[in-house]
Amino acid sequence: AQRVTQPEKLLSVFKGAPVELKCNYSYSGSPELFWYVQYSRQRLQLLLRHISRESIKGFTADLNKGETSFHLKKPFAQEEDSAMYYCARVEGAQKLVFGQGTRLTINP
Amino acid sequence: DAGVTQSPTHLIKTRGQQVTLRCSPISGHKSVSWYQQVLGQGPQFIFQYYEKEERGRGNFPDRFSARQFPNYSSELNVNALLLGDSALYLCASSYAGKNTEAFFGQGTRLTVV
């Protein structure tokens, strides 16, 4: 079975500092990878996907097949970025395999 | 659009009982998936239904079952509840096919006592 690993359960940075949330996946050809975010008292929602190669809310994520990683980055953290972040990949038709999540806290 | 709606929002059941959770997808979405999220873990896939047929099943015992209705809404049933079934159950809907975004509901918080 394919696996997604997020090594940090908790990450705390100061406002304005760079942020990097790590995600590694088990090797398997060409993966379809996503970052989902859950803000306090809101539902889980898609932040970005690797195939679109876009920047959402200042976040970017680059697929590194050599390191089997899909780290999420933002150069300057904002307080509203505090949330739970999940890295996920598609397995089969539409099954999502999630990592355990990283709780990001932005300190003022 | 109200988004994906799930009912009930909270539920308390006793060990050995049965429970039915409900999900209404976004209008036009034909695929519904169910996930279990235990505290401190990421969501874990249980089932996917597309056009009323089961298209995928996760590593869950036969006590878990689901179905999809002609209007694409879905039910998740869990029989003979165990304490370990206590979790947040998430429903996600998507239009169809690969590379389509999954939209999640708020979830049903099930507590088994």
PDB file of C-alpha atoms in Angstrom:
ATOM      1  CA  ALA A   1       0.000   0.000   0.000  1.00  0.00           C
ATOM      2  CA  GLN A   2       1.130   3.501  -0.751  1.00  0.00           C
ATOM      3  CA  ARG A   3       2.092   5.645   2.208  1.00  0.00           C
ATOM      4  CA  VAL A   4       2.314   9.346   2.949  1.00  0.00           C
ATOM      5  CA  THR A   5       4.512  10.512   5.794  1.00  0.00           C
ATOM      6  CA  GLN A   6       4.417  13.871   7.512  1.00  0.00           C
ATOM      7  CA  PRO A   7       7.258  13.727  10.024  1.00  0.00           C
ATOM      8  CA  GLU A   8       6.169  16.735  12.085  1.00  0.00           C
ATOM      9  CA  LYS A   9       2.963  16.573  14.108  1.00  0.00           C
ATOM     10  CA  LEU A  10       3.467  20.112  15.342  1.00  0.00           C
ATOM     11  CA  LEU A  11       5.211  23.081  13.775  1.00  0.00           C
ATOM     12  CA  SER A  12       5.412  26.543  15.277  1.00  0.00           C
ATOM     13  CA  VAL A  13       6.906  29.594  13.559  1.00  0.00           C
ATOM     14  CA  PHE A  14       6.734  33.332  14.014  1.00  0.00           C
ATOM     15  CA  LYS A  15       4.725  35.616  11.782  1.00  0.00           C
ATOM     16  CA  GLY A  16       6.797  36.689   8.802  1.00  0.00           C
ATOM     17  CA  ALA A  17       9.141  33.708   9.015  1.00  0.00           C
ATOM     18  CA  PRO A  18       9.353  31.099   6.252  1.00  0.00           C
ATOM     19  CA  VAL A  19       7.326  27.923   6.611  1.00  0.00           C
ATOM     20  CA  GLU A  20       8.026  24.439   5.292  1.00  0.00           C
ATOM     21  CA  LEU A  21       5.750  21.501   6.007  1.00  0.00           C
ATOM     22  CA  LYS A  22       7.336  18.229   5.037  1.00  0.00           C
ATOM     23  CA  CYS A  23       5.683  15.404   3.148  1.00  0.00           C
ATOM     24  CA  ASN A  24       7.244  12.207   1.819  1.00  0.00           C
ATOM     25  CA  TYR A  25       5.515   9.486  -0.138  1.00  0.00           C
ATOM     26  CA  SER A  26       6.302   5.886  -0.960  1.00  0.00           C
ATOM     27  CA  TYR A  27       7.704   5.571  -4.441  1.00  0.00           C
ATOM     28  CA  SER A  28       5.256   4.596  -7.154  1.00  0.00           C
ATOM     29  CA  GLY A  29       5.624   5.912 -10.693  1.00  0.00           C
ATOM     30  CA  SER A  30       3.906   9.240 -11.198  1.00  0.00           C
ATOM     31  CA  PRO A  31       2.006  10.147  -8.033  1.00  0.00           C
ATOM     32  CA  GLU A  32      -0.898  12.561  -7.820  1.00  0.00           C
ATOM     33  CA  LEU A  33      -0.310  14.614  -4.714  1.00  0.00           C
ATOM     34  CA  PHE A  34      -2.335  17.188  -2.809  1.00  0.00           C
ATOM     35  CA  TRP A  35      -2.213  19.398   0.210  1.00  0.00           C
ATOM     36  CA  TYR A  36      -5.444  19.735   2.203  1.00  0.00           C
ATOM     37  CA  VAL A  37      -5.978  22.264   4.974  1.00  0.00           C
ATOM     38  CA  GLN A  38      -8.409  22.423   7.858  1.00  0.00           C
ATOM     39  CA  TYR A  39      -8.837  25.764   9.587  1.00  0.00           C
ATOM     40  CA  SER A  40     -10.371  25.908  13.052  1.00  0.00           C
ATOM     41  CA  ARG A  41     -14.037  24.836  12.976  1.00  0.00           C
ATOM     42  CA  GLN A  42     -14.025  24.500   9.194  1.00  0.00           C
ATOM     43  CA  ARG A  43     -14.156  21.503   6.950  1.00  0.00           C
ATOM     44  CA  LEU A  44     -11.220  19.897   5.246  1.00  0.00           C
ATOM     45  CA  GLN A  45     -10.529  21.666   1.960  1.00  0.00           C
ATOM     46  CA  LEU A  46      -8.107  21.382  -0.910  1.00  0.00           C
ATOM     47  CA  LEU A  47      -5.209  23.843  -0.749  1.00  0.00           C
ATOM     48  CA  LEU A  48      -3.289  22.853  -3.835  1.00  0.00           C
ATOM     49  CA  ARG A  49      -2.398  19.945  -6.097  1.00  0.00           C
ATOM     50  CA  HIS A  50       0.895  19.272  -7.770  1.00  0.00           C
ATOM     51  CA  ILE A  51      -0.456  18.963 -11.300  1.00  0.00           C
ATOM     52  CA  SER A  52      -1.712  22.543 -11.288  1.00  0.00           C
ATOM     53  CA  ARG A  53       1.653  23.951 -10.182  1.00  0.00           C
ATOM     54  CA  GLU A  54      -0.094  26.999  -8.759  1.00  0.00           C
ATOM     55  CA  SER A  55       0.393  29.148  -5.695  1.00  0.00           C
ATOM     56  CA  ILE A  56      -2.535  29.383  -3.321  1.00  0.00           C
ATOM     57  CA  LYS A  57      -2.535  31.863  -0.418  1.00  0.00           C
ATOM     58  CA  GLY A  58       1.199  32.224  -0.994  1.00  0.00           C
ATOM     59  CA  PHE A  59       1.844  28.496  -0.600  1.00  0.00           C
ATOM     60  CA  THR A  60       3.683  26.412  -3.180  1.00  0.00           C
ATOM     61  CA  ALA A  61       4.646  22.768  -3.275  1.00  0.00           C
ATOM     62  CA  ASP A  62       7.125  21.146  -5.598  1.00  0.00           C
ATOM     63  CA  LEU A  63       7.155  17.476  -6.413  1.00  0.00           C
ATOM     64  CA  ASN A  64      10.657  16.034  -6.040  1.00  0.00           C
ATOM     65  CA  LYS A  65      10.599  12.528  -7.473  1.00  0.00           C
ATOM     66  CA  GLY A  66      14.233  11.879  -6.563  1.00  0.00           C
ATOM     67  CA  GLU A  67      13.542  12.496  -2.884  1.00  0.00           C
ATOM     68  CA  THR A  68       9.899  11.334  -3.103  1.00  0.00           C
ATOM     69  CA  SER A  69       8.866  14.547  -1.407  1.00  0.00           C
ATOM     70  CA  PHE A  70       6.140  17.143  -1.817  1.00  0.00           C
ATOM     71  CA  HIS A  71       6.965  19.773   0.774  1.00  0.00           C
ATOM     72  CA  LEU A  72       4.654  22.757   1.272  1.00  0.00           C
ATOM     73  CA  LYS A  73       6.352  26.134   1.508  1.00  0.00           C
ATOM     74  CA  LYS A  74       5.495  29.754   2.149  1.00  0.00           C
ATOM     75  CA  PRO A  75       8.132  32.482   2.343  1.00  0.00           C
ATOM     76  CA  PHE A  76       6.364  34.689   4.901  1.00  0.00           C
ATOM     77  CA  ALA A  77       3.932  33.110   7.344  1.00  0.00           C
ATOM     78  CA  GLN A  78       0.759  34.904   8.379  1.00  0.00           C
ATOM     79  CA  GLU A  79      -1.325  34.347  11.487  1.00  0.00           C
ATOM     80  CA  GLU A  80      -4.277  33.150   9.401  1.00  0.00           C
ATOM     81  CA  ASP A  81      -2.125  30.265   8.161  1.00  0.00           C
ATOM     82  CA  SER A  82      -2.525  28.540  11.510  1.00  0.00           C
ATOM     83  CA  ALA A  83      -4.334  25.304  10.725  1.00  0.00           C
ATOM     84  CA  MET A  84      -4.031  21.566  10.331  1.00  0.00           C
ATOM     85  CA  TYR A  85      -2.334  20.557   7.079  1.00  0.00           C
ATOM     86  CA  TYR A  86      -2.596  17.148   5.430  1.00  0.00           C
ATOM     87  CA  CYS A  87      -0.575  15.816   2.564  1.00  0.00           C
ATOM     88  CA  ALA A  88      -2.401  13.230   0.459  1.00  0.00           C
ATOM     89  CA  ARG A  89      -1.959  11.154  -2.657  1.00  0.00           C
ATOM     90  CA  VAL A  90      -4.403   9.400  -4.921  1.00  0.00           C
ATOM     91  CA  GLU A  91      -4.396   5.607  -4.991  1.00  0.00           C
ATOM     92  CA  GLY A  92      -6.444   3.911  -7.672  1.00  0.00           C
ATOM     93  CA  ALA A  93      -9.392   5.821  -9.092  1.00  0.00           C
ATOM     94  CA  GLN A  94     -10.079   8.350  -6.366  1.00  0.00           C
ATOM     95  CA  LYS A  95      -8.990   6.943  -3.029  1.00  0.00           C
ATOM     96  CA  LEU A  96      -7.043   9.508  -1.062  1.00  0.00           C
ATOM     97  CA  VAL A  97      -4.248   8.323   1.206  1.00  0.00           C
ATOM     98  CA  PHE A  98      -3.527  10.942   3.862  1.00  0.00           C
ATOM     99  CA  GLY A  99      -0.556  11.616   6.046  1.00  0.00           C
ATOM    100  CA  GLN A 100      -1.105  12.025   9.779  1.00  0.00           C
ATOM    101  CA  GLY A 101      -1.153  15.806   9.466  1.00  0.00           C
ATOM    102  CA  THR A 102       0.893  18.711  10.789  1.00  0.00           C
ATOM    103  CA  ARG A 103      -0.576  21.328  13.072  1.00  0.00           C
ATOM    104  CA  LEU A 104       0.916  24.659  12.085  1.00  0.00           C
ATOM    105  CA  THR A 105       0.848  27.494  14.599  1.00  0.00           C
ATOM    106  CA  ILE A 106       1.910  30.980  13.616  1.00  0.00           C
ATOM    107  CA  ASN A 107       2.985  33.048  16.594  1.00  0.00           C
ATOM    108  CA  PRO A 108       2.461  36.840  16.483  1.00  0.00           C
TER     109      PRO A 108
ATOM    110  CA  ASP B   1     -24.751  25.627  -2.659  1.00  0.00           C
ATOM    111  CA  ALA B   2     -24.644  24.169   0.841  1.00  0.00           C
ATOM    112  CA  GLY B   3     -21.735  21.930   0.039  1.00  0.00           C
ATOM    113  CA  VAL B   4     -21.522  18.349   1.240  1.00  0.00           C
ATOM    114  CA  THR B   5     -23.888  17.849   4.152  1.00  0.00           C
ATOM    115  CA  GLN B   6     -23.673  15.096   6.735  1.00  0.00           C
ATOM    116  CA  SER B   7     -26.084  14.052   9.429  1.00  0.00           C
ATOM    117  CA  PRO B   8     -26.119  13.785  12.314  1.00  0.00           C
ATOM    118  CA  THR B   9     -23.270  16.017  13.451  1.00  0.00           C
ATOM    119  CA  HIS B  10     -22.774  14.161  16.716  1.00  0.00           C
ATOM    120  CA  LEU B  11     -23.819  10.733  17.874  1.00  0.00           C
ATOM    121  CA  ILE B  12     -23.324   8.636  20.995  1.00  0.00           C
ATOM    122  CA  LYS B  13     -23.860   4.889  20.797  1.00  0.00           C
ATOM    123  CA  THR B  14     -23.307   1.915  23.062  1.00  0.00           C
ATOM    124  CA  ARG B  15     -21.005  -0.983  22.242  1.00  0.00           C
ATOM    125  CA  GLY B  16     -22.761  -3.586  20.145  1.00  0.00           C
ATOM    126  CA  GLN B  17     -25.272  -1.164  18.657  1.00  0.00           C
ATOM    127  CA  GLN B  18     -25.615  -0.262  15.003  1.00  0.00           C
ATOM    128  CA  VAL B  19     -25.317   3.194  13.470  1.00  0.00           C
ATOM    129  CA  THR B  20     -26.237   4.818  10.165  1.00  0.00           C
ATOM    130  CA  LEU B  21     -24.545   7.974   8.967  1.00  0.00           C
ATOM    131  CA  ARG B  22     -25.858  10.014   6.058  1.00  0.00           C
ATOM    132  CA  CYS B  23     -24.259  12.156   3.389  1.00  0.00           C
ATOM    133  CA  SER B  24     -25.676  14.412   0.688  1.00  0.00           C
ATOM    134  CA  PRO B  25     -23.178  15.311  -2.023  1.00  0.00           C
ATOM    135  CA  ILE B  26     -22.887  18.579  -3.850  1.00  0.00           C
ATOM    136  CA  SER B  27     -25.462  18.808  -6.603  1.00  0.00           C
ATOM    137  CA  GLY B  28     -24.109  17.209  -9.765  1.00  0.00           C
ATOM    138  CA  HIS B  29     -21.488  15.134  -7.975  1.00  0.00           C
ATOM    139  CA  LYS B  30     -21.836  11.426  -8.651  1.00  0.00           C
ATOM    140  CA  SER B  31     -18.975  10.086  -6.555  1.00  0.00           C
ATOM    141  CA  VAL B  32     -19.109   9.778  -2.762  1.00  0.00           C
ATOM    142  CA  SER B  33     -16.327   8.548  -0.508  1.00  0.00           C
ATOM    143  CA  TRP B  34     -16.267   7.841   3.210  1.00  0.00           C
ATOM    144  CA  TYR B  35     -13.311   8.334   5.540  1.00  0.00           C
ATOM    145  CA  GLN B  36     -12.682   7.595   9.188  1.00  0.00           C
ATOM    146  CA  GLN B  37     -10.546  10.034  11.142  1.00  0.00           C
ATOM    147  CA  VAL B  38      -9.372   8.909  14.541  1.00  0.00           C
ATOM    148  CA  LEU B  39      -8.098  11.626  16.870  1.00  0.00           C
ATOM    149  CA  GLY B  40      -4.542  12.595  15.994  1.00  0.00           C
ATOM    150  CA  GLN B  41      -4.516  10.778  12.648  1.00  0.00           C
ATOM    151  CA  GLY B  42      -5.252  11.674   9.067  1.00  0.00           C
ATOM    152  CA  PRO B  43      -8.468  10.502   7.411  1.00  0.00           C
ATOM    153  CA  GLN B  44      -8.486   6.843   6.408  1.00  0.00           C
ATOM    154  CA  PHE B  45     -10.402   5.654   3.363  1.00  0.00           C
ATOM    155  CA  ILE B  46     -13.383   3.368   3.968  1.00  0.00           C
ATOM    156  CA  PHE B  47     -15.464   3.286   0.765  1.00  0.00           C
ATOM    157  CA  GLN B  48     -15.988   4.960  -2.563  1.00  0.00           C
ATOM    158  CA  TYR B  49     -19.230   4.830  -4.522  1.00  0.00           C
ATOM    159  CA  TYR B  50     -19.756   6.048  -8.046  1.00  0.00           C
ATOM    160  CA  GLU B  51     -23.024   5.805  -9.930  1.00  0.00           C
ATOM    161  CA  LYS B  52     -24.456   3.704  -7.086  1.00  0.00           C
ATOM    162  CA  GLU B  53     -21.750   1.054  -7.360  1.00  0.00           C
ATOM    163  CA  GLU B  54     -18.934   0.379  -4.934  1.00  0.00           C
ATOM    164  CA  ARG B  55     -15.677   1.357  -6.627  1.00  0.00           C
ATOM    165  CA  GLY B  56     -13.255   0.994  -3.756  1.00  0.00           C
ATOM    166  CA  ARG B  57     -13.021  -0.380  -0.257  1.00  0.00           C
ATOM    167  CA  GLY B  58     -10.433   0.287   2.406  1.00  0.00           C
ATOM    168  CA  ASN B  59      -9.064  -2.060   5.038  1.00  0.00           C
ATOM    169  CA  PHE B  60     -12.140  -2.140   7.264  1.00  0.00           C
ATOM    170  CA  PRO B  61     -14.054  -5.152   8.625  1.00  0.00           C
ATOM    171  CA  ASP B  62     -17.337  -6.350   7.165  1.00  0.00           C
ATOM    172  CA  ARG B  63     -19.147  -4.582   9.994  1.00  0.00           C
ATOM    173  CA  PHE B  64     -18.780  -1.500   7.822  1.00  0.00           C
ATOM    174  CA  SER B  65     -21.070  -1.220   4.828  1.00  0.00           C
ATOM    175  CA  ALA B  66     -22.384   1.561   2.636  1.00  0.00           C
ATOM    176  CA  ARG B  67     -24.676   2.272  -0.226  1.00  0.00           C
ATOM    177  CA  GLN B  68     -25.489   5.057  -2.656  1.00  0.00           C
ATOM    178  CA  PHE B  69     -28.982   6.010  -3.676  1.00  0.00           C
ATOM    179  CA  PRO B  70     -30.332   7.129  -7.096  1.00  0.00           C
ATOM    180  CA  ASN B  71     -30.041  10.769  -5.991  1.00  0.00           C
ATOM    181  CA  TYR B  72     -26.339  10.073  -5.220  1.00  0.00           C
ATOM    182  CA  SER B  73     -26.733  10.520  -1.473  1.00  0.00           C
ATOM    183  CA  SER B  74     -25.070   7.846   0.607  1.00  0.00           C
ATOM    184  CA  GLU B  75     -25.305   6.015   3.896  1.00  0.00           C
ATOM    185  CA  LEU B  76     -22.561   4.421   5.933  1.00  0.00           C
ATOM    186  CA  ASN B  77     -23.610   1.646   8.295  1.00  0.00           C
ATOM    187  CA  VAL B  78     -21.548   0.210  11.086  1.00  0.00           C
ATOM    188  CA  ASN B  79     -22.768  -2.866  12.954  1.00  0.00           C
ATOM    189  CA  ALA B  80     -21.713  -4.286  16.311  1.00  0.00           C
ATOM    190  CA  LEU B  81     -19.990  -1.074  17.348  1.00  0.00           C
ATOM    191  CA  LEU B  82     -16.700  -1.245  19.184  1.00  0.00           C
ATOM    192  CA  LEU B  83     -15.066   1.406  21.336  1.00  0.00           C
ATOM    193  CA  GLY B  84     -12.430   1.736  18.626  1.00  0.00           C
ATOM    194  CA  ASP B  85     -15.041   2.879  16.129  1.00  0.00           C
ATOM    195  CA  SER B  86     -15.190   6.215  17.937  1.00  0.00           C
ATOM    196  CA  ALA B  87     -14.015   8.726  15.373  1.00  0.00           C
ATOM    197  CA  LEU B  88     -14.965  11.539  13.028  1.00  0.00           C
ATOM    198  CA  TYR B  89     -16.542  10.120   9.886  1.00  0.00           C
ATOM    199  CA  LEU B  90     -16.061  12.260   6.822  1.00  0.00           C
ATOM    200  CA  CYS B  91     -17.926  12.147   3.559  1.00  0.00           C
ATOM    201  CA  ALA B  92     -16.433  13.590   0.385  1.00  0.00           C
ATOM    202  CA  SER B  93     -18.052  14.106  -2.989  1.00  0.00           C
ATOM    203  CA  SER B  94     -16.576  14.784  -6.383  1.00  0.00           C
ATOM    204  CA  TYR B  95     -17.874  15.199  -9.894  1.00  0.00           C
ATOM    205  CA  ALA B  96     -16.318  12.155 -11.524  1.00  0.00           C
ATOM    206  CA  GLY B  97     -13.127  10.509 -12.580  1.00  0.00           C
ATOM    207  CA  LYS B  98      -9.522  11.134 -11.719  1.00  0.00           C
ATOM    208  CA  ASN B  99      -7.938  14.453 -10.862  1.00  0.00           C
ATOM    209  CA  THR B 100     -11.215  15.946  -9.709  1.00  0.00           C
ATOM    210  CA  GLU B 101     -11.286  17.764  -6.420  1.00  0.00           C
ATOM    211  CA  ALA B 102     -12.894  16.029  -3.463  1.00  0.00           C
ATOM    212  CA  PHE B 103     -15.139  18.269  -1.349  1.00  0.00           C
ATOM    213  CA  PHE B 104     -15.544  17.248   2.267  1.00  0.00           C
ATOM    214  CA  GLY B 105     -18.442  17.542   4.631  1.00  0.00           C
ATOM    215  CA  GLN B 106     -18.145  18.676   8.232  1.00  0.00           C
ATOM    216  CA  GLY B 107     -18.232  15.121   9.441  1.00  0.00           C
ATOM    217  CA  THR B 108     -20.173  13.098  11.991  1.00  0.00           C
ATOM    218  CA  ARG B 109     -18.534  12.697  15.370  1.00  0.00           C
ATOM    219  CA  LEU B 110     -19.340   9.176  16.612  1.00  0.00           C
ATOM    220  CA  THR B 111     -18.653   8.267  20.221  1.00  0.00           C
ATOM    221  CA  VAL B 112     -19.043   4.665  21.304  1.00  0.00           C
ATOM    222  CA  VAL B 113     -19.357   4.105  25.055  1.00  0.00           C
TER     223      VAL B 113
END
